[in-house]
PDB file of C-alpha atoms and ligand atoms in Angstrom:
ATOM      1  CA  MET K1138      16.978 -15.179 -16.520  1.00 50.00           C
ATOM      2  CA  THR K1139      20.579 -16.375 -15.936  1.00 56.00           C
ATOM      3  CA  GLY K1140      22.397 -16.643 -12.683  1.00 78.00           C
ATOM      4  CA  GLN K1141      20.656 -17.123  -9.323  1.00 90.00           C
ATOM      5  CA  PRO K1142      17.269 -15.637  -8.832  1.00 96.00           C
ATOM      6  CA  LEU K1143      16.840 -12.393  -7.027  1.00 98.00           C
ATOM      7  CA  LEU K1144      14.245 -13.849  -4.787  1.00 98.00           C
ATOM      8  CA  LYS K1145      14.077 -17.649  -3.967  1.00 98.00           C
ATOM      9  CA  VAL K1146      11.387 -18.997  -1.652  1.00 98.00           C
ATOM     10  CA  GLN K1147      11.944 -22.552  -0.800  1.00 98.00           C
ATOM     11  CA  GLY K1148       9.600 -24.965   1.036  1.00 98.00           C
ATOM     12  CA  VAL K1149       8.132 -22.219   3.053  1.00 98.00           C
ATOM     13  CA  GLU K1150       5.457 -22.942   5.707  1.00 98.00           C
ATOM     14  CA  THR K1151       3.932 -20.154   7.497  1.00 98.00           C
ATOM     15  CA  TYR K1152       1.519 -20.449  10.451  1.00 98.00           C
ATOM     16  CA  TYR K1153      -1.076 -18.295  12.183  1.00 97.00           C
ATOM     17  CA  GLY K1154      -0.998 -20.157  15.631  1.00 96.00           C
ATOM     18  CA  ASN K1155      -1.515 -23.697  14.619  1.00 94.00           C
ATOM     19  CA  ILE K1156      -3.233 -22.947  11.271  1.00 96.00           C
ATOM     20  CA  ARG K1157      -0.948 -23.448   8.400  1.00 97.00           C
ATOM     21  CA  ALA K1158      -1.327 -20.590   5.865  1.00 98.00           C
ATOM     22  CA  LEU K1159       1.476 -21.632   3.641  1.00 98.00           C
ATOM     23  CA  ALA K1160       2.063 -25.312   2.983  1.00 98.00           C
ATOM     24  CA  GLY K1161       5.520 -25.697   1.438  1.00 97.00           C
ATOM     25  CA  ILE K1162       5.718 -22.787  -1.077  1.00 98.00           C
ATOM     26  CA  ASP K1163       8.491 -22.686  -3.799  1.00 98.00           C
ATOM     27  CA  VAL K1164       8.654 -19.380  -5.765  1.00 98.00           C
ATOM     28  CA  GLU K1165      11.480 -17.665  -7.744  1.00 98.00           C
ATOM     29  CA  VAL K1166      11.683 -14.086  -8.957  1.00 98.00           C
ATOM     30  CA  HIS K1167      14.648 -13.316 -11.340  1.00 98.00           C
ATOM     31  CA  ARG K1168      16.110  -9.914 -11.918  1.00 97.00           C
ATOM     32  CA  GLY K1169      14.153  -7.646 -14.341  1.00 97.00           C
ATOM     33  CA  GLU K1170      10.987  -9.917 -14.210  1.00 97.00           C
ATOM     34  CA  ILE K1171       7.372  -9.093 -13.376  1.00 98.00           C
ATOM     35  CA  VAL K1172       5.921 -12.204 -11.572  1.00 98.00           C
ATOM     36  CA  SER K1173       2.495 -12.501 -10.457  1.00 97.00           C
ATOM     37  CA  LEU K1174       0.582 -14.537  -8.014  1.00 97.00           C
ATOM     38  CA  ILE K1175      -3.024 -15.383  -8.592  1.00 95.00           C
ATOM     39  CA  GLY K1176      -5.461 -17.417  -6.533  1.00 93.00           C
ATOM     40  CA  ALA K1177      -8.775 -17.409  -4.712  1.00 90.00           C
ATOM     41  CA  ASN K1178      -9.504 -15.358  -1.488  1.00 91.00           C
ATOM     42  CA  GLY K1179      -7.757 -17.017   1.451  1.00 94.00           C
ATOM     43  CA  ALA K1180      -5.289 -18.904  -0.727  1.00 95.00           C
ATOM     44  CA  GLY K1181      -2.285 -17.317   1.158  1.00 97.00           C
ATOM     45  CA  LYS K1182      -1.093 -14.795  -1.304  1.00 96.00           C
ATOM     46  CA  SER K1183      -0.814 -11.922   1.253  1.00 96.00           C
ATOM     47  CA  THR K1184       0.746 -14.267   3.753  1.00 97.00           C
ATOM     48  CA  LEU K1185       3.369 -15.060   1.150  1.00 98.00           C
ATOM     49  CA  MET K1186       4.059 -11.374   0.625  1.00 97.00           C
ATOM     50  CA  MET K1187       4.211 -10.789   4.296  1.00 97.00           C
ATOM     51  CA  THR K1188       6.448 -13.644   4.985  1.00 98.00           C
ATOM     52  CA  ILE K1189       8.930 -12.400   2.427  1.00 98.00           C
ATOM     53  CA  CYS K1190       9.016  -9.252   4.384  1.00 96.00           C
ATOM     54  CA  GLY K1191       9.491 -11.189   7.631  1.00 96.00           C
ATOM     55  CA  SER K1192       6.155 -10.681   9.473  1.00 94.00           C
ATOM     56  CA  PRO K1193       4.998 -13.433  10.069  1.00 96.00           C
ATOM     57  CA  GLN K1194       8.106 -15.441   9.567  1.00 97.00           C
ATOM     58  CA  ALA K1195       8.363 -18.725   7.931  1.00 98.00           C
ATOM     59  CA  ARG K1196       8.260 -21.635  10.365  1.00 97.00           C
ATOM     60  CA  THR K1197      10.072 -23.932   7.964  1.00 98.00           C
ATOM     61  CA  GLY K1198      11.865 -23.463   4.640  1.00 98.00           C
ATOM     62  CA  SER K1199      13.918 -20.359   3.510  1.00 98.00           C
ATOM     63  CA  VAL K1200      13.596 -17.001   1.887  1.00 98.00           C
ATOM     64  CA  ILE K1201      16.689 -16.053  -0.150  1.00 98.00           C
ATOM     65  CA  PHE K1202      17.085 -12.568  -1.179  1.00 98.00           C
ATOM     66  CA  ASP K1203      20.146 -11.569  -3.408  1.00 97.00           C
ATOM     67  CA  GLY K1204      22.040 -14.503  -2.242  1.00 96.00           C
ATOM     68  CA  GLN K1205      21.192 -13.730   1.513  1.00 97.00           C
ATOM     69  CA  ASP K1206      19.170 -15.858   3.633  1.00 98.00           C
ATOM     70  CA  ILE K1207      16.673 -13.501   5.152  1.00 98.00           C
ATOM     71  CA  THR K1208      14.211 -15.922   6.744  1.00 98.00           C
ATOM     72  CA  ARG K1209      14.971 -14.912  10.189  1.00 96.00           C
ATOM     73  CA  LEU K1210      15.727 -11.312   9.794  1.00 97.00           C
ATOM     74  CA  PRO K1211      13.584  -8.821  11.482  1.00 96.00           C
ATOM     75  CA  THR K1212      11.368  -6.774   8.971  1.00 94.00           C
ATOM     76  CA  HIS K1213      13.177  -3.564   9.296  1.00 91.00           C
ATOM     77  CA  GLU K1214      16.493  -5.158   8.271  1.00 94.00           C
ATOM     78  CA  ILE K1215      14.597  -6.842   5.204  1.00 95.00           C
ATOM     79  CA  ALA K1216      13.391  -3.394   4.205  1.00 90.00           C
ATOM     80  CA  ARG K1217      16.810  -2.060   4.407  1.00 91.00           C
ATOM     81  CA  LEU K1218      17.968  -4.806   1.766  1.00 94.00           C
ATOM     82  CA  ARG K1219      15.630  -2.713  -0.643  1.00 94.00           C
ATOM     83  CA  ILE K1220      12.622  -4.904  -0.713  1.00 96.00           C
ATOM     84  CA  ALA K1221       9.608  -2.535  -0.695  1.00 94.00           C
ATOM     85  CA  GLN K1222       6.018  -3.482  -0.194  1.00 92.00           C
ATOM     86  CA  SER K1223       2.799  -1.863  -1.119  1.00 91.00           C
ATOM     87  CA  PRO K1224       0.599  -3.934   1.154  1.00 85.00           C
ATOM     88  CA  GLU K1225      -3.028  -5.005   0.656  1.00 81.00           C
ATOM     89  CA  GLY K1226      -5.269  -2.322   1.805  1.00 77.00           C
ATOM     90  CA  ARG K1227      -2.564   0.524   1.003  1.00 74.00           C
ATOM     91  CA  ARG K1228      -1.683   1.388   4.684  1.00 83.00           C
ATOM     92  CA  ILE K1229      -0.702   4.939   3.967  1.00 91.00           C
ATOM     93  CA  PHE K1230      -0.207   7.218   6.916  1.00 94.00           C
ATOM     94  CA  PRO K1231      -3.652   8.983   6.808  1.00 94.00           C
ATOM     95  CA  ARG K1232      -2.893  11.932   8.994  1.00 95.00           C
ATOM     96  CA  MET K1233       0.399  12.775   6.963  1.00 96.00           C
ATOM     97  CA  THR K1234       0.385  14.745   3.711  1.00 97.00           C
ATOM     98  CA  VAL K1235       1.204  13.094   0.569  1.00 97.00           C
ATOM     99  CA  MET K1236       4.591  14.570   0.656  1.00 96.00           C
ATOM    100  CA  GLU K1237       5.224  13.311   4.243  1.00 96.00           C
ATOM    101  CA  ASN K1238       4.209   9.926   3.192  1.00 96.00           C
ATOM    102  CA  LEU K1239       6.748   9.959   0.470  1.00 96.00           C
ATOM    103  CA  GLN K1240       9.339  11.155   2.715  1.00 94.00           C
ATOM    104  CA  MET K1241       8.589   8.184   5.111  1.00 92.00           C
ATOM    105  CA  GLY K1242       8.960   5.782   2.217  1.00 92.00           C
ATOM    106  CA  ALA K1243      12.389   7.310   1.323  1.00 92.00           C
ATOM    107  CA  GLY K1244      13.861   6.562   4.862  1.00 81.00           C
ATOM    108  CA  LEU K1245      17.124   8.068   6.022  1.00 82.00           C
ATOM    109  CA  ASP K1246      19.282   6.084   3.540  1.00 82.00           C
ATOM    110  CA  ASN K1247      17.674   7.692   0.540  1.00 86.00           C
ATOM    111  CA  LEU K1248      17.367  11.371   1.452  1.00 87.00           C
ATOM    112  CA  LYS K1249      20.000  12.544  -0.798  1.00 91.00           C
ATOM    113  CA  TYR K1250      18.004  11.408  -3.741  1.00 93.00           C
ATOM    114  CA  PHE K1251      14.802  12.763  -2.372  1.00 95.00           C
ATOM    115  CA  SER K1252      13.959  15.587  -4.707  1.00 95.00           C
ATOM    116  CA  GLN K1253      14.931  13.583  -7.726  1.00 94.00           C
ATOM    117  CA  ASP K1254      12.982  10.507  -6.652  1.00 95.00           C
ATOM    118  CA  VAL K1255       9.815  12.574  -5.804  1.00 96.00           C
ATOM    119  CA  GLU K1256       9.924  14.084  -9.208  1.00 95.00           C
ATOM    120  CA  LYS K1257       9.897  10.722 -10.672  1.00 92.00           C
ATOM    121  CA  VAL K1258       6.900   9.692  -8.642  1.00 94.00           C
ATOM    122  CA  PHE K1259       5.101  12.778  -9.581  1.00 95.00           C
ATOM    123  CA  ALA K1260       5.854  12.337 -13.288  1.00 91.00           C
ATOM    124  CA  MET K1261       4.378   8.859 -12.869  1.00 87.00           C
ATOM    125  CA  PHE K1262       1.317  10.008 -10.934  1.00 90.00           C
ATOM    126  CA  PRO K1263       0.799  13.623 -11.604  1.00 92.00           C
ATOM    127  CA  ARG K1264      -2.379  13.557  -9.299  1.00 92.00           C
ATOM    128  CA  LEU K1265      -0.096  13.053  -6.356  1.00 95.00           C
ATOM    129  CA  LYS K1266       1.809  16.232  -7.344  1.00 97.00           C
ATOM    130  CA  GLU K1267      -1.289  18.325  -7.303  1.00 97.00           C
ATOM    131  CA  ARG K1268      -2.199  16.867  -4.022  1.00 97.00           C
ATOM    132  CA  GLN K1269       0.933  17.083  -2.284  1.00 96.00           C
ATOM    133  CA  THR K1270       0.008  19.000   0.723  1.00 97.00           C
ATOM    134  CA  GLN K1271      -3.307  17.056   1.216  1.00 97.00           C
ATOM    135  CA  ARG K1272      -3.466  14.449   4.061  1.00 97.00           C
ATOM    136  CA  GLY K1273      -3.266  10.789   2.887  1.00 96.00           C
ATOM    137  CA  GLY K1274      -6.435   9.678   4.764  1.00 95.00           C
ATOM    138  CA  THR K1275      -8.542  12.214   2.476  1.00 96.00           C
ATOM    139  CA  LEU K1276      -7.101  10.996  -0.767  1.00 94.00           C
ATOM    140  CA  SER K1277      -9.778   8.771  -2.927  1.00 91.00           C
ATOM    141  CA  GLY K1278      -9.017   5.201  -3.132  1.00 87.00           C
ATOM    142  CA  GLY K1279      -7.194   5.328  -6.357  1.00 87.00           C
ATOM    143  CA  GLU K1280      -5.017   8.116  -5.272  1.00 91.00           C
ATOM    144  CA  GLN K1281      -4.027   6.326  -1.971  1.00 92.00           C
ATOM    145  CA  GLN K1282      -3.073   3.392  -4.042  1.00 90.00           C
ATOM    146  CA  MET K1283      -0.846   5.739  -6.140  1.00 90.00           C
ATOM    147  CA  LEU K1284       0.546   7.015  -2.903  1.00 94.00           C
ATOM    148  CA  SER K1285       1.258   3.560  -1.590  1.00 94.00           C
ATOM    149  CA  ILE K1286       3.052   2.639  -4.785  1.00 92.00           C
ATOM    150  CA  GLY K1287       4.862   5.956  -4.962  1.00 94.00           C
ATOM    151  CA  ARG K1288       5.874   5.548  -1.206  1.00 95.00           C
ATOM    152  CA  ALA K1289       7.305   1.961  -1.897  1.00 94.00           C
ATOM    153  CA  LEU K1290       9.296   3.449  -4.798  1.00 93.00           C
ATOM    154  CA  MET K1291      10.863   6.118  -2.775  1.00 95.00           C
ATOM    155  CA  ALA K1292      12.822   3.219  -1.087  1.00 93.00           C
ATOM    156  CA  ARG K1293      14.531   2.614  -4.334  1.00 93.00           C
ATOM    157  CA  PRO K1294      13.700  -1.051  -4.173  1.00 95.00           C
ATOM    158  CA  LYS K1295      15.613  -3.869  -5.959  1.00 95.00           C
ATOM    159  CA  LEU K1296      12.222  -5.886  -5.467  1.00 97.00           C
ATOM    160  CA  LEU K1297       8.786  -4.287  -5.401  1.00 96.00           C
ATOM    161  CA  LEU K1298       6.059  -6.336  -3.723  1.00 97.00           C
ATOM    162  CA  LEU K1299       2.493  -5.197  -4.582  1.00 95.00           C
ATOM    163  CA  ASP K1300      -0.432  -6.691  -2.976  1.00 94.00           C
ATOM    164  CA  GLU K1301      -3.644  -6.137  -5.012  1.00 92.00           C
ATOM    165  CA  PRO K1302      -2.695  -2.766  -6.529  1.00 89.00           C
ATOM    166  CA  SER K1303      -6.027  -2.824  -8.497  1.00 87.00           C
ATOM    167  CA  LEU K1304      -8.461  -3.552  -5.399  1.00 84.00           C
ATOM    168  CA  GLY K1305     -11.353  -1.388  -5.546  1.00 77.00           C
ATOM    169  CA  LEU K1306     -10.313   0.782  -8.366  1.00 82.00           C
ATOM    170  CA  ALA K1307     -12.058   1.932 -11.521  1.00 83.00           C
ATOM    171  CA  PRO K1308     -10.797   0.381 -14.728  1.00 85.00           C
ATOM    172  CA  LEU K1309      -9.232   3.387 -16.047  1.00 84.00           C
ATOM    173  CA  ILE K1310      -7.209   3.853 -12.794  1.00 83.00           C
ATOM    174  CA  VAL K1311      -6.095   0.239 -12.846  1.00 85.00           C
ATOM    175  CA  LYS K1312      -4.989   0.409 -16.475  1.00 88.00           C
ATOM    176  CA  GLY K1313      -2.786   3.657 -15.433  1.00 86.00           C
ATOM    177  CA  ILE K1314      -1.308   1.707 -12.549  1.00 87.00           C
ATOM    178  CA  PHE K1315      -0.533  -1.376 -14.507  1.00 91.00           C
ATOM    179  CA  GLU K1316       0.970   0.926 -17.274  1.00 91.00           C
ATOM    180  CA  ALA K1317       3.103   2.573 -14.591  1.00 88.00           C
ATOM    181  CA  ILE K1318       4.438  -0.776 -13.271  1.00 91.00           C
ATOM    182  CA  LYS K1319       5.136  -1.843 -16.800  1.00 94.00           C
ATOM    183  CA  LYS K1320       7.056   1.460 -17.615  1.00 91.00           C
ATOM    184  CA  LEU K1321       9.211   1.051 -14.333  1.00 91.00           C
ATOM    185  CA  ASN K1322      10.026  -2.542 -15.261  1.00 95.00           C
ATOM    186  CA  LYS K1323      11.030  -1.603 -18.892  1.00 95.00           C
ATOM    187  CA  GLU K1324      12.797   1.508 -18.295  1.00 91.00           C
ATOM    188  CA  GLU K1325      14.369   0.946 -14.870  1.00 90.00           C
ATOM    189  CA  GLY K1326      14.566  -2.777 -14.819  1.00 93.00           C
ATOM    190  CA  LEU K1327      12.677  -2.884 -11.656  1.00 95.00           C
ATOM    191  CA  THR K1328      11.821  -6.440 -10.424  1.00 98.00           C
ATOM    192  CA  VAL K1329       8.231  -6.766  -9.489  1.00 98.00           C
ATOM    193  CA  PHE K1330       6.349  -9.487  -7.687  1.00 98.00           C
ATOM    194  CA  LEU K1331       2.647  -8.867  -7.421  1.00 96.00           C
ATOM    195  CA  VAL K1332      -0.378 -10.368  -6.070  1.00 96.00           C
ATOM    196  CA  GLU K1333      -3.715  -9.655  -8.184  1.00 92.00           C
ATOM    197  CA  GLN K1334      -7.437 -10.612  -8.222  1.00 85.00           C
ATOM    198  CA  ASN K1335      -7.608  -9.181 -11.642  1.00 87.00           C
ATOM    199  CA  ALA K1336      -6.017 -12.299 -13.097  1.00 90.00           C
ATOM    200  CA  PHE K1337      -6.513 -11.141 -16.690  1.00 89.00           C
ATOM    201  CA  ALA K1338      -4.555  -7.833 -16.305  1.00 89.00           C
ATOM    202  CA  ALA K1339      -1.994  -9.535 -14.113  1.00 92.00           C
ATOM    203  CA  LEU K1340      -1.244 -12.300 -16.572  1.00 94.00           C
ATOM    204  CA  ARG K1341      -1.143 -10.030 -19.423  1.00 93.00           C
ATOM    205  CA  LEU K1342       1.434  -7.887 -17.618  1.00 94.00           C
ATOM    206  CA  SER K1343       3.671 -10.558 -16.193  1.00 96.00           C
ATOM    207  CA  ASP K1344       6.618 -12.453 -17.621  1.00 97.00           C
ATOM    208  CA  ARG K1345       5.522 -15.358 -15.263  1.00 97.00           C
ATOM    209  CA  ALA K1346       2.922 -16.256 -12.842  1.00 97.00           C
ATOM    210  CA  TYR K1347       2.133 -18.698 -10.092  1.00 97.00           C
ATOM    211  CA  VAL K1348      -1.328 -19.998  -9.105  1.00 96.00           C
ATOM    212  CA  MET K1349      -1.891 -20.597  -5.378  1.00 96.00           C
ATOM    213  CA  VAL K1350      -4.661 -22.827  -3.940  1.00 95.00           C
ATOM    214  CA  ASN K1351      -5.000 -23.463  -0.163  1.00 96.00           C
ATOM    215  CA  GLY K1352      -1.371 -22.403   0.797  1.00 97.00           C
ATOM    216  CA  LYS K1353       0.276 -24.308  -2.152  1.00 97.00           C
ATOM    217  CA  VAL K1354       1.476 -23.298  -5.640  1.00 97.00           C
ATOM    218  CA  THR K1355      -0.547 -25.682  -8.084  1.00 96.00           C
ATOM    219  CA  MET K1356       0.541 -24.156 -11.336  1.00 96.00           C
ATOM    220  CA  SER K1357       3.170 -21.881 -12.810  1.00 97.00           C
ATOM    221  CA  GLY K1358       4.276 -20.780 -16.202  1.00 97.00           C
ATOM    222  CA  SER K1359       4.606 -17.735 -18.491  1.00 97.00           C
ATOM    223  CA  GLY K1360       1.686 -15.151 -18.290  1.00 94.00           C
ATOM    224  CA  MET K1361       0.656 -16.109 -21.818  1.00 94.00           C
ATOM    225  CA  GLU K1362       0.628 -19.961 -21.114  1.00 95.00           C
ATOM    226  CA  LEU K1363      -1.489 -19.393 -17.894  1.00 95.00           C
ATOM    227  CA  LEU K1364      -3.861 -17.125 -19.943  1.00 93.00           C
ATOM    228  CA  ALA K1365      -4.352 -19.875 -22.361  1.00 93.00           C
ATOM    229  CA  ASN K1366      -4.749 -22.701 -19.761  1.00 93.00           C
ATOM    230  CA  PRO K1367      -8.225 -23.947 -19.643  1.00 91.00           C
ATOM    231  CA  GLU K1368      -8.181 -24.437 -15.825  1.00 90.00           C
ATOM    232  CA  VAL K1369      -6.918 -21.141 -15.243  1.00 90.00           C
ATOM    233  CA  ARG K1370      -9.354 -19.779 -17.355  1.00 90.00           C
ATOM    234  CA  ALA K1371     -12.304 -21.645 -15.672  1.00 88.00           C
ATOM    235  CA  ALA K1372     -11.076 -20.740 -12.218  1.00 87.00           C
ATOM    236  CA  TYR K1373      -9.810 -17.302 -12.604  1.00 83.00           C
ATOM    237  CA  LEU K1374     -10.838 -15.728 -15.821  1.00 80.00           C
ATOM    238  CA  GLU K1375     -14.429 -16.542 -16.279  1.00 68.00           C
ATOM    239  CA  GLY K1376     -16.743 -13.670 -16.161  1.00 55.00           C
ATOM    240  CA  GLY K1377     -14.908 -11.908 -18.832  1.00 47.00           C
ATOM    241  CA  ARG K1378     -12.104  -9.569 -19.270  1.00 47.00           C
ATOM    242  CA  HIS K1379     -11.343  -6.863 -16.998  1.00 44.00           C
TER     243      HIS K1379
HETATM  244  N1  LIG F2232      -3.470 -12.657  11.131  1.00 65.19           N
HETATM  245  C1  LIG F2232      -4.047 -13.855  10.837  1.00 65.19           C
HETATM  246  N2  LIG F2232      -4.453 -14.553  11.894  1.00 65.19           N
HETATM  247  C2  LIG F2232      -5.071 -15.854  11.637  1.00 65.19           C
HETATM  248  N3  LIG F2232      -5.191 -16.442  10.421  1.00 65.19           N
HETATM  249  C3  LIG F2232      -4.872 -15.491   9.406  1.00 65.19           C
HETATM  250  C4  LIG F2232      -4.398 -14.198   9.674  1.00 65.19           C
HETATM  251  N4  LIG F2232      -4.051 -13.595   8.351  1.00 65.19           N
HETATM  252  C5  LIG F2232      -4.611 -14.364   7.414  1.00 65.19           C
HETATM  253  N5  LIG F2232      -5.050 -15.666   8.052  1.00 65.19           N
HETATM  254  C6  LIG F2232      -5.639 -16.747   7.313  1.00 65.19           C
HETATM  255  O1  LIG F2232      -4.596 -17.271   6.372  1.00 65.19           O
HETATM  256  C7  LIG F2232      -5.103 -17.660   5.238  1.00 65.19           C
HETATM  257  C8  LIG F2232      -4.432 -17.032   4.061  1.00 65.19           C
HETATM  258  O2  LIG F2232      -4.888 -15.626   4.161  1.00 65.19           O
HETATM  259  P1  LIG F2232      -4.217 -14.494   3.230  1.00 65.19           P
HETATM  260  O3  LIG F2232      -4.603 -13.097   3.624  1.00 65.19           O
HETATM  261  O4  LIG F2232      -2.806 -14.917   2.922  1.00 65.19           O
HETATM  262  O5  LIG F2232      -5.104 -14.903   1.853  1.00 65.19           O
HETATM  263  P2  LIG F2232      -4.960 -14.219   0.367  1.00 65.19           P
HETATM  264  O6  LIG F2232      -4.813 -15.171  -0.797  1.00 65.19           O
HETATM  265  O7  LIG F2232      -4.252 -12.897   0.422  1.00 65.19           O
HETATM  266  O8  LIG F2232      -6.551 -13.746   0.301  1.00 65.19           O
HETATM  267  P3  LIG F2232      -7.344 -12.575  -0.345  1.00 65.19           P
HETATM  268  O9  LIG F2232      -7.315 -12.751  -1.801  1.00 65.19           O
HETATM  269  O10 LIG F2232      -8.674 -12.557   0.190  1.00 65.19           O
HETATM  270  O11 LIG F2232      -6.561 -11.330   0.108  1.00 65.19           O
HETATM  271  C9  LIG F2232      -6.601 -17.381   5.445  1.00 65.19           C
HETATM  272  O12 LIG F2232      -7.316 -18.635   5.682  1.00 65.19           O
HETATM  273  C10 LIG F2232      -6.812 -16.330   6.415  1.00 65.19           C
HETATM  274  O13 LIG F2232      -7.988 -16.424   7.179  1.00 65.19           O
HETATM  275 MG1  LIG F2233      -4.607 -10.878   0.412  1.00 65.19          MG
END
């Protein structure tokens, strides 16, 4: 946690028309960390992820990545800086096969690593290997989620943004996906910033976390601190463990 953060979001406000979805957000993610963002529906979590990727752009404040101000860069230039996103709702290419989706993720810059990277993704998600010629749109929800994460990894990201990786998935698949994220972080030092409805699982996985309410960060701390925090427990962890 020394040195400048890999990602620094400072005073960011993002609007949809004249509706302010982010009302001055400060968030930092350091190299090698897993940081999660939790909060109720409509709090602005996805908007923050999308603002980091440049669409929509922040109206005020700044997004600094690896020392560079990316606030006004177009999305494709941000992607080339090795920020990869697995967006909410997966957004894989439904008519393309699993393999073609992974090729799209790799982009032109990484084609020389393609076979080695694809083997890594298949090692992590053997199901994708079995289904490499199947069209994305016919995969099950869990398989599509694996493909979405796999596709993001093919970009060889310095920062992986995951928006609700567990959405709609069975507990066993969620467990597998969270284990895969942890493994990448531990073994490859991958930095991860994730949004999760499943607050219990996210906080357990994360080094640090932020809580968002109505476009603002209201709390932050280590995953363990927030797990123990009575307000967090009441608002996000009631209803038992997941
Ligand atoms: N394209 C859009 N146009 C107008 N308003 C939008 C748009 N996208 C999001 N919003 C609004 O911005 C606010 C924040 O939405 P956002 O999707 O960031 O929330 P979220 O925290 O990701 O919620 P969820 O947990 O339901 O995914 C909401 O009030 C939402 O209705
Ligand atoms: Mg969302």
